[in-house]
């Protein structure tokens, strides 16, 4: 049990925070909904009825979709776009996809690499882009769920005001859908942009401190995000567990330097909630 | 039997299983949440 907590403290902590926030969202949302009902002279509803309502559903999904869009864009854009000095970015001049050798896929894969890293064709493409594909799929699914439950909520409001209901497709063109969507997107984009810049300051300060302490001011190599970005389980989870890392980051654990990079990438996740497991390096998402 | 380091192999394996369980739990949570909200949206339509 202690080993489980030590290896999973971050995911357990965020899971607990998520569940607590969801419960309190339901309680506060229910109270707010009933206050509104009272103001209109309508009957109040139970908490159970509220958590199965479209009002609650759309509130949850509009936030989920924006979070997963943020991850998806971050993984995708950091392949080509750079921010000098930021640990969220690759170094200048390294924009773009990496070679098979750098990625250690295909003929450069070793015996302990996942099988899909060694084969050619669609399976390797999926392996190379697994994190991006999963995050992108979750974003699209959550956005779809937001639109479905949002349309229901929108129509219930219209019926209350003796207006005709609109179809799902029609709802997608209504300001309500886009207002719900964009109010979340703008905050996520600002958060990611400021993260890249504020971490830059942090790292520059660290480097200066290193020089003063006689560390020689050696330039740190950027965390090679792609090397830790695959979502595929590898056979070498045992090695990853020994380093306190997730299985998905252990494609080539024998390589000491890569392990250091991965550990650094994990530490960045601890410091930054939206730092995906090596958000986008070359072909390795 | 010990792993490469100073940790017993069995404990290391248990840690790996725990991580796998968390990985699957998160996926189930996400997919379940999306399905739940979609269903209540469709049912109340």
PDB file of C-alpha atoms in Angstrom:
ATOM      1  CA  UNK A   1       0.000   0.000   0.000  1.00  0.00           C
ATOM      2  CA  UNK A   2       2.850   2.355   0.869  1.00  0.00           C
ATOM      3  CA  UNK A   3       4.520   1.523  -2.429  1.00  0.00           C
ATOM      4  CA  UNK A   4       1.250   2.227  -4.251  1.00  0.00           C
ATOM      5  CA  UNK A   5       0.900   5.643  -2.617  1.00  0.00           C
ATOM      6  CA  UNK A   6       4.555   6.475  -3.247  1.00  0.00           C
ATOM      7  CA  UNK A   7       4.281   5.576  -6.916  1.00  0.00           C
ATOM      8  CA  UNK A   8       0.868   7.156  -7.494  1.00  0.00           C
ATOM      9  CA  UNK A   9       0.626  10.066  -5.065  1.00  0.00           C
ATOM     10  CA  UNK A  10       0.106  12.635  -7.812  1.00  0.00           C
ATOM     11  CA  UNK A  11      -2.698  10.787  -9.612  1.00  0.00           C
ATOM     12  CA  UNK A  12      -4.340   9.800  -6.300  1.00  0.00           C
ATOM     13  CA  UNK A  13      -4.195  13.383  -5.024  1.00  0.00           C
ATOM     14  CA  UNK A  14      -5.705  14.782  -8.208  1.00  0.00           C
ATOM     15  CA  UNK A  15      -8.358  12.079  -8.233  1.00  0.00           C
ATOM     16  CA  UNK A  16      -9.349  12.976  -4.677  1.00  0.00           C
ATOM     17  CA  UNK A  17      -9.373  16.694  -5.515  1.00  0.00           C
ATOM     18  CA  UNK A  18     -11.464  16.018  -8.614  1.00  0.00           C
ATOM     19  CA  UNK A  19     -14.058  13.978  -6.720  1.00  0.00           C
ATOM     20  CA  UNK A  20     -14.251  16.512  -3.884  1.00  0.00           C
ATOM     21  CA  UNK A  21     -14.668  19.401  -6.317  1.00  0.00           C
ATOM     22  CA  UNK A  22     -17.320  17.490  -8.270  1.00  0.00           C
ATOM     23  CA  UNK A  23     -19.311  16.749  -5.114  1.00  0.00           C
ATOM     24  CA  UNK A  24     -19.162  20.375  -3.991  1.00  0.00           C
ATOM     25  CA  UNK A  25     -20.051  21.547  -7.490  1.00  0.00           C
ATOM     26  CA  UNK A  26     -23.150  19.344  -7.329  1.00  0.00           C
ATOM     27  CA  UNK A  27     -24.114  20.658  -3.882  1.00  0.00           C
ATOM     28  CA  UNK A  28     -23.570  24.306  -4.777  1.00  0.00           C
ATOM     29  CA  UNK A  29     -25.225  23.904  -8.186  1.00  0.00           C
ATOM     30  CA  UNK A  30     -28.227  22.223  -6.599  1.00  0.00           C
ATOM     31  CA  UNK A  31     -28.647  25.064  -4.076  1.00  0.00           C
ATOM     32  CA  UNK A  32     -28.308  27.656  -6.815  1.00  0.00           C
ATOM     33  CA  UNK A  33     -30.810  25.837  -9.027  1.00  0.00           C
ATOM     34  CA  UNK A  34     -33.383  25.674  -6.238  1.00  0.00           C
ATOM     35  CA  UNK A  35     -32.899  29.353  -5.425  1.00  0.00           C
ATOM     36  CA  UNK A  36     -33.720  30.116  -9.035  1.00  0.00           C
ATOM     37  CA  UNK A  37     -36.769  27.852  -8.862  1.00  0.00           C
ATOM     38  CA  UNK A  38     -37.973  29.709  -5.766  1.00  0.00           C
ATOM     39  CA  UNK A  39     -37.562  33.054  -7.495  1.00  0.00           C
ATOM     40  CA  UNK A  40     -39.772  31.826 -10.336  1.00  0.00           C
ATOM     41  CA  UNK A  41     -42.304  30.218  -7.984  1.00  0.00           C
ATOM     42  CA  UNK A  42     -41.455  26.751  -9.378  1.00  0.00           C
ATOM     43  CA  UNK A  43     -41.064  23.554  -7.297  1.00  0.00           C
ATOM     44  CA  UNK A  44     -37.574  22.712  -6.049  1.00  0.00           C
ATOM     45  CA  UNK A  45     -35.849  19.427  -6.948  1.00  0.00           C
ATOM     46  CA  UNK A  46     -33.786  16.876  -5.027  1.00  0.00           C
ATOM     47  CA  UNK A  47     -30.003  16.598  -5.242  1.00  0.00           C
ATOM     48  CA  UNK A  48     -30.337  13.269  -7.045  1.00  0.00           C
ATOM     49  CA  UNK A  49     -32.615  14.835  -9.630  1.00  0.00           C
ATOM     50  CA  UNK A  50     -30.160  17.701 -10.038  1.00  0.00           C
ATOM     51  CA  UNK A  51     -27.122  15.485 -10.699  1.00  0.00           C
ATOM     52  CA  UNK A  52     -29.083  13.720 -13.425  1.00  0.00           C
ATOM     53  CA  UNK A  53     -30.143  16.986 -15.040  1.00  0.00           C
ATOM     54  CA  UNK A  54     -28.763  18.584 -18.173  1.00  0.00           C
ATOM     55  CA  UNK A  55     -27.960  21.703 -16.165  1.00  0.00           C
ATOM     56  CA  UNK A  56     -25.386  19.746 -14.161  1.00  0.00           C
ATOM     57  CA  UNK A  57     -24.186  17.721 -17.154  1.00  0.00           C
ATOM     58  CA  UNK A  58     -23.439  20.687 -19.382  1.00  0.00           C
ATOM     59  CA  UNK A  59     -21.631  22.460 -16.544  1.00  0.00           C
ATOM     60  CA  UNK A  60     -19.308  19.494 -16.112  1.00  0.00           C
ATOM     61  CA  UNK A  61     -18.706  18.772 -19.788  1.00  0.00           C
ATOM     62  CA  UNK A  62     -17.970  22.307 -20.918  1.00  0.00           C
ATOM     63  CA  UNK A  63     -15.037  22.355 -18.520  1.00  0.00           C
ATOM     64  CA  UNK A  64     -13.825  18.872 -19.406  1.00  0.00           C
ATOM     65  CA  UNK A  65     -13.723  19.622 -23.108  1.00  0.00           C
ATOM     66  CA  UNK A  66     -11.668  22.774 -22.667  1.00  0.00           C
ATOM     67  CA  UNK A  67      -9.129  20.962 -20.494  1.00  0.00           C
ATOM     68  CA  UNK A  68      -8.617  18.214 -23.045  1.00  0.00           C
ATOM     69  CA  UNK A  69      -8.424  20.731 -25.873  1.00  0.00           C
ATOM     70  CA  UNK A  70      -5.651  22.431 -23.938  1.00  0.00           C
ATOM     71  CA  UNK A  71      -3.687  19.185 -23.645  1.00  0.00           C
ATOM     72  CA  UNK A  72      -4.266  18.278 -27.267  1.00  0.00           C
ATOM     73  CA  UNK A  73      -3.116  21.647 -28.577  1.00  0.00           C
ATOM     74  CA  UNK A  74      -0.161  21.749 -26.238  1.00  0.00           C
ATOM     75  CA  UNK A  75       1.052  18.337 -27.390  1.00  0.00           C
ATOM     76  CA  UNK A  76       0.519  19.241 -31.041  1.00  0.00           C
ATOM     77  CA  UNK A  77       1.895  22.781 -31.095  1.00  0.00           C
ATOM     78  CA  UNK A  78       5.055  22.068 -29.091  1.00  0.00           C
ATOM     79  CA  UNK A  79       6.219  19.849 -31.935  1.00  0.00           C
ATOM     80  CA  UNK A  80       6.734  22.922 -34.144  1.00  0.00           C
ATOM     81  CA  UNK A  81       6.418  26.010 -31.944  1.00  0.00           C
ATOM     82  CA  UNK A  82       9.124  26.981 -29.477  1.00  0.00           C
ATOM     83  CA  UNK A  83       9.557  29.251 -26.487  1.00  0.00           C
ATOM     84  CA  UNK A  84      13.148  30.126 -25.827  1.00  0.00           C
ATOM     85  CA  UNK A  85      14.280  29.193 -22.313  1.00  0.00           C
ATOM     86  CA  UNK A  86      11.049  27.474 -21.334  1.00  0.00           C
ATOM     87  CA  UNK A  87      11.207  23.880 -20.114  1.00  0.00           C
ATOM     88  CA  UNK A  88       7.806  23.432 -21.747  1.00  0.00           C
ATOM     89  CA  UNK A  89       9.536  23.834 -25.108  1.00  0.00           C
ATOM     90  CA  UNK A  90      12.236  22.107 -27.081  1.00  0.00           C
ATOM     91  CA  UNK A  91      15.442  24.024 -27.670  1.00  0.00           C
ATOM     92  CA  UNK A  92      15.617  26.521 -30.491  1.00  0.00           C
ATOM     93  CA  UNK A  93      16.468  24.927 -33.804  1.00  0.00           C
ATOM     94  CA  UNK A  94      14.870  21.612 -32.863  1.00  0.00           C
ATOM     95  CA  UNK A  95      11.381  22.364 -34.096  1.00  0.00           C
ATOM     96  CA  UNK A  96       9.635  19.629 -36.021  1.00  0.00           C
ATOM     97  CA  UNK A  97       9.426  15.888 -35.936  1.00  0.00           C
ATOM     98  CA  UNK A  98      12.316  13.746 -34.823  1.00  0.00           C
ATOM     99  CA  UNK A  99      14.014  11.001 -36.746  1.00  0.00           C
ATOM    100  CA  UNK A 100      13.393   7.297 -36.124  1.00  0.00           C
ATOM    101  CA  UNK A 101      16.817   7.113 -34.523  1.00  0.00           C
ATOM    102  CA  UNK A 102      16.034   9.887 -32.060  1.00  0.00           C
ATOM    103  CA  UNK A 103      12.694   8.307 -31.329  1.00  0.00           C
ATOM    104  CA  UNK A 104      14.198   4.815 -31.184  1.00  0.00           C
ATOM    105  CA  UNK A 105      11.462   3.298 -33.288  1.00  0.00           C
ATOM    106  CA  UNK A 106      11.549   0.945 -36.248  1.00  0.00           C
ATOM    107  CA  UNK A 107      15.001  -0.526 -36.759  1.00  0.00           C
ATOM    108  CA  UNK A 108      16.332   1.653 -33.933  1.00  0.00           C
ATOM    109  CA  UNK A 109      14.004   0.119 -31.355  1.00  0.00           C
ATOM    110  CA  UNK A 110      15.575  -2.257 -28.845  1.00  0.00           C
ATOM    111  CA  UNK A 111      14.423  -5.532 -27.396  1.00  0.00           C
ATOM    112  CA  UNK A 112      12.604  -3.919 -24.510  1.00  0.00           C
ATOM    113  CA  UNK A 113      10.672  -1.433 -26.625  1.00  0.00           C
ATOM    114  CA  UNK A 114       6.948  -2.093 -27.075  1.00  0.00           C
ATOM    115  CA  UNK A 115       6.136  -4.279 -30.049  1.00  0.00           C
ATOM    116  CA  UNK A 116       4.309  -1.479 -31.823  1.00  0.00           C
ATOM    117  CA  UNK A 117       7.490   0.646 -31.721  1.00  0.00           C
ATOM    118  CA  UNK A 118       9.303  -1.963 -33.828  1.00  0.00           C
ATOM    119  CA  UNK A 119       6.744  -2.661 -36.517  1.00  0.00           C
ATOM    120  CA  UNK A 120       5.990  -0.481 -39.520  1.00  0.00           C
ATOM    121  CA  UNK A 121       2.719   0.918 -40.814  1.00  0.00           C
ATOM    122  CA  UNK A 122      -0.419   2.030 -39.053  1.00  0.00           C
ATOM    123  CA  UNK A 123       0.456   0.392 -35.737  1.00  0.00           C
ATOM    124  CA  UNK A 124       3.658   2.368 -35.406  1.00  0.00           C
ATOM    125  CA  UNK A 125       1.911   5.587 -36.407  1.00  0.00           C
ATOM    126  CA  UNK A 126      -0.650   4.964 -33.675  1.00  0.00           C
ATOM    127  CA  UNK A 127       2.126   4.196 -31.181  1.00  0.00           C
ATOM    128  CA  UNK A 128       4.057   7.341 -32.091  1.00  0.00           C
ATOM    129  CA  UNK A 129       0.975   9.531 -31.732  1.00  0.00           C
ATOM    130  CA  UNK A 130      -0.852   7.646 -29.003  1.00  0.00           C
ATOM    131  CA  UNK A 131      -1.034  10.445 -26.441  1.00  0.00           C
ATOM    132  CA  UNK A 132      -2.180  12.992 -29.010  1.00  0.00           C
ATOM    133  CA  UNK A 133      -4.785  10.561 -30.361  1.00  0.00           C
ATOM    134  CA  UNK A 134      -6.178   9.747 -26.930  1.00  0.00           C
ATOM    135  CA  UNK A 135      -6.299  13.361 -25.775  1.00  0.00           C
ATOM    136  CA  UNK A 136      -7.820  14.480 -29.085  1.00  0.00           C
ATOM    137  CA  UNK A 137     -10.454  11.733 -28.961  1.00  0.00           C
ATOM    138  CA  UNK A 138     -11.402  12.620 -25.388  1.00  0.00           C
ATOM    139  CA  UNK A 139     -11.659  16.306 -26.327  1.00  0.00           C
ATOM    140  CA  UNK A 140     -13.977  15.587 -29.267  1.00  0.00           C
ATOM    141  CA  UNK A 141     -16.098  13.202 -27.186  1.00  0.00           C
ATOM    142  CA  UNK A 142     -16.467  15.697 -24.332  1.00  0.00           C
ATOM    143  CA  UNK A 143     -17.304  18.514 -26.742  1.00  0.00           C
ATOM    144  CA  UNK A 144     -19.953  16.314 -28.342  1.00  0.00           C
ATOM    145  CA  UNK A 145     -21.378  15.446 -24.908  1.00  0.00           C
ATOM    146  CA  UNK A 146     -21.430  19.163 -24.039  1.00  0.00           C
ATOM    147  CA  UNK A 147     -23.355  19.924 -27.215  1.00  0.00           C
ATOM    148  CA  UNK A 148     -25.914  17.140 -26.598  1.00  0.00           C
ATOM    149  CA  UNK A 149     -26.655  18.009 -23.007  1.00  0.00           C
ATOM    150  CA  UNK A 150     -26.326  21.740 -23.736  1.00  0.00           C
ATOM    151  CA  UNK A 151     -29.008  21.473 -26.428  1.00  0.00           C
ATOM    152  CA  UNK A 152     -31.338  19.774 -23.946  1.00  0.00           C
ATOM    153  CA  UNK A 153     -30.721  22.452 -21.347  1.00  0.00           C
ATOM    154  CA  UNK A 154     -31.171  25.205 -23.949  1.00  0.00           C
ATOM    155  CA  UNK A 155     -34.464  23.714 -25.094  1.00  0.00           C
ATOM    156  CA  UNK A 156     -35.819  23.407 -21.566  1.00  0.00           C
ATOM    157  CA  UNK A 157     -35.171  27.139 -21.117  1.00  0.00           C
ATOM    158  CA  UNK A 158     -36.927  27.899 -24.397  1.00  0.00           C
ATOM    159  CA  UNK A 159     -39.932  25.779 -23.449  1.00  0.00           C
ATOM    160  CA  UNK A 160     -40.146  27.645 -20.129  1.00  0.00           C
ATOM    161  CA  UNK A 161     -40.502  30.831 -22.146  1.00  0.00           C
ATOM    162  CA  UNK A 162     -43.031  29.339 -24.578  1.00  0.00           C
ATOM    163  CA  UNK A 163     -40.537  29.144 -27.450  1.00  0.00           C
ATOM    164  CA  UNK A 164     -40.063  26.249 -29.863  1.00  0.00           C
ATOM    165  CA  UNK A 165     -37.290  23.741 -29.262  1.00  0.00           C
ATOM    166  CA  UNK A 166     -34.325  23.721 -31.665  1.00  0.00           C
ATOM    167  CA  UNK A 167     -32.587  20.703 -33.145  1.00  0.00           C
ATOM    168  CA  UNK A 168     -29.096  19.633 -32.048  1.00  0.00           C
ATOM    169  CA  UNK A 169     -27.604  20.877 -35.324  1.00  0.00           C
ATOM    170  CA  UNK A 170     -29.360  24.207 -34.928  1.00  0.00           C
ATOM    171  CA  UNK A 171     -28.095  24.495 -31.367  1.00  0.00           C
ATOM    172  CA  UNK A 172     -24.502  24.319 -32.658  1.00  0.00           C
ATOM    173  CA  UNK A 173     -25.074  27.648 -34.408  1.00  0.00           C
ATOM    174  CA  UNK A 174     -26.597  29.342 -31.342  1.00  0.00           C
ATOM    175  CA  UNK A 175     -24.639  31.836 -29.224  1.00  0.00           C
ATOM    176  CA  UNK A 176     -25.322  29.770 -26.090  1.00  0.00           C
ATOM    177  CA  UNK A 177     -23.183  26.878 -27.388  1.00  0.00           C
ATOM    178  CA  UNK A 178     -20.296  29.103 -28.414  1.00  0.00           C
ATOM    179  CA  UNK A 179     -20.441  31.250 -25.301  1.00  0.00           C
ATOM    180  CA  UNK A 180     -20.187  28.138 -23.119  1.00  0.00           C
ATOM    181  CA  UNK A 181     -17.335  26.837 -25.276  1.00  0.00           C
ATOM    182  CA  UNK A 182     -15.265  29.982 -25.669  1.00  0.00           C
ATOM    183  CA  UNK A 183     -15.508  31.149 -22.077  1.00  0.00           C
ATOM    184  CA  UNK A 184     -13.565  28.018 -21.176  1.00  0.00           C
ATOM    185  CA  UNK A 185     -11.153  28.079 -24.089  1.00  0.00           C
ATOM    186  CA  UNK A 186      -9.949  31.611 -23.423  1.00  0.00           C
ATOM    187  CA  UNK A 187      -8.962  30.801 -19.855  1.00  0.00           C
ATOM    188  CA  UNK A 188      -7.124  27.631 -20.873  1.00  0.00           C
ATOM    189  CA  UNK A 189      -5.135  29.377 -23.590  1.00  0.00           C
ATOM    190  CA  UNK A 190      -4.111  32.130 -21.201  1.00  0.00           C
ATOM    191  CA  UNK A 191      -3.107  29.569 -18.571  1.00  0.00           C
ATOM    192  CA  UNK A 192      -0.904  27.591 -20.975  1.00  0.00           C
ATOM    193  CA  UNK A 193       0.717  30.728 -22.411  1.00  0.00           C
ATOM    194  CA  UNK A 194       1.493  32.125 -18.984  1.00  0.00           C
ATOM    195  CA  UNK A 195       2.798  28.744 -17.843  1.00  0.00           C
ATOM    196  CA  UNK A 196       5.364  28.711 -20.640  1.00  0.00           C
ATOM    197  CA  UNK A 197       6.499  32.229 -19.753  1.00  0.00           C
ATOM    198  CA  UNK A 198       6.447  31.963 -15.957  1.00  0.00           C
ATOM    199  CA  UNK A 199       8.360  28.684 -15.997  1.00  0.00           C
ATOM    200  CA  UNK A 200      10.897  30.369 -18.260  1.00  0.00           C
ATOM    201  CA  UNK A 201      11.572  32.929 -15.539  1.00  0.00           C
ATOM    202  CA  UNK A 202      11.837  30.209 -12.941  1.00  0.00           C
ATOM    203  CA  UNK A 203      14.353  28.247 -14.949  1.00  0.00           C
ATOM    204  CA  UNK A 204      16.481  31.268 -15.799  1.00  0.00           C
ATOM    205  CA  UNK A 205      16.700  32.092 -12.137  1.00  0.00           C
ATOM    206  CA  UNK A 206      17.679  28.508 -11.386  1.00  0.00           C
ATOM    207  CA  UNK A 207      20.473  28.680 -13.919  1.00  0.00           C
ATOM    208  CA  UNK A 208      21.815  31.888 -12.414  1.00  0.00           C
ATOM    209  CA  UNK A 209      21.743  30.347  -8.984  1.00  0.00           C
ATOM    210  CA  UNK A 210      23.610  27.327 -10.320  1.00  0.00           C
ATOM    211  CA  UNK A 211      26.396  29.561 -11.630  1.00  0.00           C
ATOM    212  CA  UNK A 212      26.700  31.409  -8.342  1.00  0.00           C
ATOM    213  CA  UNK A 213      26.931  28.152  -6.475  1.00  0.00           C
ATOM    214  CA  UNK A 214      29.804  27.078  -8.672  1.00  0.00           C
ATOM    215  CA  UNK A 215      27.716  24.816 -10.800  1.00  0.00           C
ATOM    216  CA  UNK A 216      29.443  26.126 -13.895  1.00  0.00           C
ATOM    217  CA  UNK A 217      26.202  27.361 -15.387  1.00  0.00           C
ATOM    218  CA  UNK A 218      26.048  24.345 -17.610  1.00  0.00           C
ATOM    219  CA  UNK A 219      23.213  24.656 -20.052  1.00  0.00           C
ATOM    220  CA  UNK A 220      20.501  22.180 -19.263  1.00  0.00           C
ATOM    221  CA  UNK A 221      19.057  20.204 -22.060  1.00  0.00           C
ATOM    222  CA  UNK A 222      15.345  20.595 -22.488  1.00  0.00           C
ATOM    223  CA  UNK A 223      13.273  17.696 -21.282  1.00  0.00           C
ATOM    224  CA  UNK A 224      12.684  15.534 -24.347  1.00  0.00           C
ATOM    225  CA  UNK A 225       9.017  15.370 -23.946  1.00  0.00           C
ATOM    226  CA  UNK A 226       8.359  12.907 -26.726  1.00  0.00           C
ATOM    227  CA  UNK A 227      10.469  10.286 -25.080  1.00  0.00           C
ATOM    228  CA  UNK A 228       8.011  10.206 -22.234  1.00  0.00           C
ATOM    229  CA  UNK A 229       4.903  10.889 -24.219  1.00  0.00           C
ATOM    230  CA  UNK A 230       3.719   7.501 -25.370  1.00  0.00           C
ATOM    231  CA  UNK A 231       0.658   6.049 -23.837  1.00  0.00           C
ATOM    232  CA  UNK A 232       1.529   2.466 -24.685  1.00  0.00           C
ATOM    233  CA  UNK A 233       2.448   0.094 -21.887  1.00  0.00           C
ATOM    234  CA  UNK A 234       5.966  -1.199 -22.176  1.00  0.00           C
ATOM    235  CA  UNK A 235       7.363  -4.420 -20.831  1.00  0.00           C
ATOM    236  CA  UNK A 236       9.741  -2.542 -18.633  1.00  0.00           C
ATOM    237  CA  UNK A 237       7.267  -1.163 -16.151  1.00  0.00           C
ATOM    238  CA  UNK A 238       9.291  -2.711 -13.374  1.00  0.00           C
ATOM    239  CA  UNK A 239      12.191  -0.473 -14.203  1.00  0.00           C
ATOM    240  CA  UNK A 240       9.850   2.489 -14.434  1.00  0.00           C
ATOM    241  CA  UNK A 241       8.353   1.651 -11.070  1.00  0.00           C
ATOM    242  CA  UNK A 242      11.827   1.617  -9.572  1.00  0.00           C
ATOM    243  CA  UNK A 243      12.258   5.202 -10.722  1.00  0.00           C
ATOM    244  CA  UNK A 244       8.799   6.194  -9.576  1.00  0.00           C
ATOM    245  CA  UNK A 245       7.689   6.743 -13.149  1.00  0.00           C
ATOM    246  CA  UNK A 246       4.663   5.696 -15.094  1.00  0.00           C
ATOM    247  CA  UNK A 247       4.869   2.682 -17.394  1.00  0.00           C
ATOM    248  CA  UNK A 248       4.094   4.798 -20.377  1.00  0.00           C
ATOM    249  CA  UNK A 249       7.398   6.618 -20.060  1.00  0.00           C
ATOM    250  CA  UNK A 250       9.557   3.557 -20.050  1.00  0.00           C
ATOM    251  CA  UNK A 251      10.052   2.624 -23.674  1.00  0.00           C
ATOM    252  CA  UNK A 252      13.854   2.497 -23.360  1.00  0.00           C
ATOM    253  CA  UNK A 253      14.655   2.406 -19.693  1.00  0.00           C
ATOM    254  CA  UNK A 254      18.199   1.106 -20.095  1.00  0.00           C
ATOM    255  CA  UNK A 255      19.321   4.460 -21.317  1.00  0.00           C
ATOM    256  CA  UNK A 256      20.403   6.367 -18.218  1.00  0.00           C
ATOM    257  CA  UNK A 257      20.288   9.769 -19.826  1.00  0.00           C
ATOM    258  CA  UNK A 258      16.775   9.247 -21.077  1.00  0.00           C
ATOM    259  CA  UNK A 259      15.697   8.189 -17.602  1.00  0.00           C
ATOM    260  CA  UNK A 260      16.997  11.439 -16.224  1.00  0.00           C
ATOM    261  CA  UNK A 261      15.040  13.302 -18.870  1.00  0.00           C
ATOM    262  CA  UNK A 262      11.895  11.396 -18.058  1.00  0.00           C
ATOM    263  CA  UNK A 263      12.284  12.018 -14.376  1.00  0.00           C
ATOM    264  CA  UNK A 264      12.694  15.706 -15.116  1.00  0.00           C
ATOM    265  CA  UNK A 265       9.570  15.590 -17.275  1.00  0.00           C
ATOM    266  CA  UNK A 266       7.665  13.993 -14.386  1.00  0.00           C
ATOM    267  CA  UNK A 267       8.903  16.673 -12.024  1.00  0.00           C
ATOM    268  CA  UNK A 268       7.599  19.268 -14.431  1.00  0.00           C
ATOM    269  CA  UNK A 269       4.189  17.589 -14.208  1.00  0.00           C
ATOM    270  CA  UNK A 270       4.283  17.968 -10.439  1.00  0.00           C
ATOM    271  CA  UNK A 271       5.048  21.649 -10.826  1.00  0.00           C
ATOM    272  CA  UNK A 272       2.565  22.279 -13.601  1.00  0.00           C
ATOM    273  CA  UNK A 273      -0.803  20.638 -13.616  1.00  0.00           C
ATOM    274  CA  UNK A 274      -1.221  20.814 -17.355  1.00  0.00           C
ATOM    275  CA  UNK A 275       2.232  19.656 -18.299  1.00  0.00           C
ATOM    276  CA  UNK A 276       1.413  16.442 -20.113  1.00  0.00           C
ATOM    277  CA  UNK A 277       3.843  13.571 -19.971  1.00  0.00           C
ATOM    278  CA  UNK A 278       6.300  15.238 -22.263  1.00  0.00           C
ATOM    279  CA  UNK A 279       3.917  17.283 -24.299  1.00  0.00           C
ATOM    280  CA  UNK A 280       4.941  16.856 -27.834  1.00  0.00           C
ATOM    281  CA  UNK A 281       8.367  16.084 -29.048  1.00  0.00           C
ATOM    282  CA  UNK A 282       8.696  15.256 -32.630  1.00  0.00           C
ATOM    283  CA  UNK A 283       6.755  12.152 -33.380  1.00  0.00           C
ATOM    284  CA  UNK A 284       6.438  10.971 -29.874  1.00  0.00           C
ATOM    285  CA  UNK A 285       3.038  11.938 -28.630  1.00  0.00           C
TER     286      UNK A 285
ATOM    287  CA  UNK B   1      15.183 -12.086  -5.518  1.00  0.00           C
ATOM    288  CA  UNK B   2      15.813  -8.438  -5.978  1.00  0.00           C
ATOM    289  CA  UNK B   3      15.392  -6.013  -8.824  1.00  0.00           C
ATOM    290  CA  UNK B   4      18.412  -4.156 -10.171  1.00  0.00           C
ATOM    291  CA  UNK B   5      18.359  -1.707  -7.300  1.00  0.00           C
ATOM    292  CA  UNK B   6      17.833  -2.250  -3.634  1.00  0.00           C
ATOM    293  CA  UNK B   7      14.113  -2.845  -3.781  1.00  0.00           C
ATOM    294  CA  UNK B   8      12.552  -6.287  -3.634  1.00  0.00           C
ATOM    295  CA  UNK B   9      11.238  -7.317  -7.030  1.00  0.00           C
ATOM    296  CA  UNK B  10       7.823  -8.270  -5.677  1.00  0.00           C
ATOM    297  CA  UNK B  11       7.226  -4.816  -4.272  1.00  0.00           C
ATOM    298  CA  UNK B  12       8.324  -3.245  -7.526  1.00  0.00           C
ATOM    299  CA  UNK B  13       5.890  -5.427  -9.419  1.00  0.00           C
ATOM    300  CA  UNK B  14       3.105  -4.475  -7.010  1.00  0.00           C
ATOM    301  CA  UNK B  15       3.902  -0.817  -7.658  1.00  0.00           C
ATOM    302  CA  UNK B  16       3.629  -1.465 -11.393  1.00  0.00           C
ATOM    303  CA  UNK B  17       0.265  -3.155 -10.984  1.00  0.00           C
ATOM    304  CA  UNK B  18      -0.973  -0.240  -8.918  1.00  0.00           C
ATOM    305  CA  UNK B  19       0.038   2.192 -11.630  1.00  0.00           C
ATOM    306  CA  UNK B  20      -1.709   0.087 -14.231  1.00  0.00           C
ATOM    307  CA  UNK B  21      -4.838   0.032 -12.078  1.00  0.00           C
ATOM    308  CA  UNK B  22      -4.746   3.835 -11.752  1.00  0.00           C
ATOM    309  CA  UNK B  23      -4.242   4.183 -15.503  1.00  0.00           C
ATOM    310  CA  UNK B  24      -7.274   2.011 -16.229  1.00  0.00           C
ATOM    311  CA  UNK B  25      -9.313   3.721 -13.495  1.00  0.00           C
ATOM    312  CA  UNK B  26      -8.696   7.142 -15.012  1.00  0.00           C
ATOM    313  CA  UNK B  27      -9.694   5.920 -18.464  1.00  0.00           C
ATOM    314  CA  UNK B  28     -12.874   4.326 -17.114  1.00  0.00           C
ATOM    315  CA  UNK B  29     -13.674   7.512 -15.175  1.00  0.00           C
ATOM    316  CA  UNK B  30     -13.306   9.686 -18.267  1.00  0.00           C
ATOM    317  CA  UNK B  31     -15.248   7.406 -20.598  1.00  0.00           C
ATOM    318  CA  UNK B  32     -17.916   6.794 -17.946  1.00  0.00           C
ATOM    319  CA  UNK B  33     -18.318  10.516 -17.311  1.00  0.00           C
ATOM    320  CA  UNK B  34     -18.721  11.301 -20.983  1.00  0.00           C
ATOM    321  CA  UNK B  35     -21.233   8.469 -21.443  1.00  0.00           C
ATOM    322  CA  UNK B  36     -23.198   9.502 -18.343  1.00  0.00           C
ATOM    323  CA  UNK B  37     -23.585  13.122 -19.425  1.00  0.00           C
ATOM    324  CA  UNK B  38     -24.447  12.122 -22.987  1.00  0.00           C
ATOM    325  CA  UNK B  39     -27.135   9.733 -21.779  1.00  0.00           C
ATOM    326  CA  UNK B  40     -28.793  12.222 -19.433  1.00  0.00           C
ATOM    327  CA  UNK B  41     -28.715  14.806 -22.212  1.00  0.00           C
ATOM    328  CA  UNK B  42     -30.402  12.404 -24.619  1.00  0.00           C
ATOM    329  CA  UNK B  43     -32.928  11.063 -22.082  1.00  0.00           C
ATOM    330  CA  UNK B  44     -34.160  14.506 -21.089  1.00  0.00           C
ATOM    331  CA  UNK B  45     -34.373  15.696 -24.648  1.00  0.00           C
TER     332      UNK B  45
END
